[in-house]
Tab-separated table of C-alpha atoms in Angstrom:
chain	number	residue	atom	x	y	z
A	7	MET	CA	145.361	44.000	64.596
A	8	ASN	CA	146.414	41.493	67.236
A	9	ILE	CA	143.713	38.841	67.884
A	10	ILE	CA	143.707	39.413	71.658
A	11	LYS	CA	143.295	43.163	71.242
A	12	GLN	CA	140.556	42.595	68.664
A	13	PHE	CA	138.697	40.108	70.908
A	14	SER	CA	139.011	42.479	73.890
A	15	LYS	CA	136.436	44.745	72.193
A	16	LYS	CA	133.830	42.078	73.041
A	17	LEU	CA	134.681	42.188	76.776
A	18	THR	CA	134.300	44.368	79.846
A	19	ALA	CA	136.214	44.148	83.163
A	20	ILE	CA	139.310	43.073	81.223
A	21	GLU	CA	142.276	41.476	82.971
A	22	TYR	CA	145.531	40.114	81.596
A	23	PRO	CA	147.513	37.262	83.151
A	24	LYS	CA	150.347	38.098	85.488
A	25	GLY	CA	153.120	35.692	84.627
A	26	LYS	CA	153.185	32.631	82.417
A	27	THR	CA	149.827	30.907	82.001
A	28	SER	CA	147.723	29.234	79.304
A	29	TRP	CA	145.047	31.940	79.145
A	30	ASP	CA	145.485	35.196	77.269
A	31	ILE	CA	142.765	37.575	78.478
A	32	GLY	CA	140.050	37.585	81.108
A	33	GLY	CA	136.807	39.489	81.174
A	34	ILE	CA	133.043	39.525	80.938
A	35	ILE	CA	131.440	39.073	77.522
A	36	LYS	CA	129.413	42.224	76.877
A	37	GLY	CA	125.760	41.629	77.745
A	38	GLN	CA	126.577	38.797	80.149
A	39	ASN	CA	127.578	38.703	83.804
A	40	ALA	CA	130.211	35.989	84.303
A	41	PHE	CA	133.974	36.552	84.304
A	42	TYR	CA	135.984	34.048	82.241
A	43	LYS	CA	139.626	33.474	81.355
A	44	PHE	CA	139.958	33.007	77.590
A	45	ASP	CA	142.517	31.106	75.505
A	46	VAL	CA	142.669	33.241	72.358
A	47	LYS	CA	145.005	31.982	69.631
A	48	ASN	CA	145.257	32.476	65.898
A	49	MET	CA	143.902	29.610	63.831
A	50	ILE	CA	146.381	27.581	61.780
A	51	LYS	CA	145.781	25.922	58.405
A	52	LEU	CA	146.221	22.196	57.898
A	53	ASP	CA	147.893	20.922	54.721
A	54	ASP	CA	144.493	20.683	53.017
A	55	GLY	CA	143.634	24.299	53.947
A	56	THR	CA	141.245	23.397	56.760
A	57	PRO	CA	141.418	25.877	59.663
A	58	ALA	CA	142.512	24.268	62.936
A	59	GLN	CA	143.670	25.066	66.421
A	60	LYS	CA	145.940	23.092	68.732
A	61	GLY	CA	145.292	22.878	72.445
A	62	ARG	CA	146.254	21.120	75.654
A	63	THR	CA	144.126	19.441	78.260
A	64	ASN	CA	146.014	21.151	81.097
A	65	ASN	CA	144.724	24.568	80.065
A	66	ASP	CA	144.046	27.159	82.817
A	67	ALA	CA	141.492	28.955	80.639
A	68	ASP	CA	137.746	28.673	81.148
A	69	LYS	CA	136.903	29.152	77.475
A	70	ILE	CA	138.636	28.693	74.105
A	71	VAL	CA	138.050	31.276	71.399
A	72	PHE	CA	138.121	30.251	67.743
A	73	ASP	CA	138.674	33.219	65.435
A	74	PHE	CA	136.948	33.246	62.055
A	75	LYS	CA	136.618	35.982	59.443
A	76	ASN	CA	133.275	37.312	60.656
A	77	LYS	CA	132.747	35.668	64.068
A	78	TYR	CA	134.243	34.222	67.218
A	79	ILE	CA	133.158	30.794	68.396
A	80	ILE	CA	133.675	30.257	72.112
A	81	ILE	CA	133.503	26.851	73.781
A	82	ASP	CA	133.873	25.698	77.376
A	83	VAL	CA	137.222	24.061	78.199
A	84	LYS	CA	135.920	21.630	80.862
A	85	GLU	CA	133.092	20.484	78.625
A	86	LEU	CA	135.540	20.013	75.734
A	87	HIS	CA	137.869	17.903	77.910
A	88	GLN	CA	134.953	15.738	79.066
A	89	TYR	CA	133.949	15.242	75.435
A	90	LEU	CA	137.516	14.230	74.492
A	91	ARG	CA	137.724	11.683	77.345
A	92	ARG	CA	134.216	10.305	76.763
A	93	ASN	CA	134.860	9.827	73.030
A	94	LYS	CA	138.501	8.730	73.453
A	95	THR	CA	139.732	11.149	70.810
A	96	LYS	CA	142.258	13.939	70.443
A	97	ILE	CA	140.993	15.388	67.173
A	98	VAL	CA	137.567	16.959	66.881
A	99	HIS	CA	135.730	19.078	64.347
A	100	LEU	CA	134.284	22.346	65.537
A	101	SER	CA	130.978	21.637	63.780
A	102	ASP	CA	130.637	18.479	65.909
A	103	LEU	CA	131.409	20.389	69.092
A	104	LEU	CA	128.803	23.033	68.321
A	105	SER	CA	126.117	20.399	68.028
A	106	LYS	CA	127.274	18.169	70.913
A	107	LEU	CA	128.412	20.604	73.614
A	108	GLU	CA	125.901	22.555	75.650
A	109	TRP	CA	127.958	25.684	76.379
A	110	ASN	CA	129.055	27.571	73.278
A	111	ILE	CA	128.635	31.113	72.049
A	112	ILE	CA	128.928	32.571	68.564
A	113	LEU	CA	129.791	36.279	68.626
A	114	PRO	CA	129.681	38.325	65.433
A	115	LYS	CA	132.731	40.517	64.885
């Protein structure tokens, strides 16, 4: 099943972008009350087998969704960009972000 369609099961008030944009689906995470635009992409594998995801700092999305076998990890785009600027880096590990960013959600599949 397509990752966007699969992730949509976790949302209500779903909207899709009209035209070309950097977000894939909008909606409210079930059990919450805020509407967000999500960047939902398949993970890639690095040469050593490590899962990774590429991104841009000019993203229109509010949140980035990382897709794992049994969970989604969602992080805030603005907070991520601040972290990248503050630490003068372009490569980060998700485990570091989970411990250093304030806004993140782990949703079981």
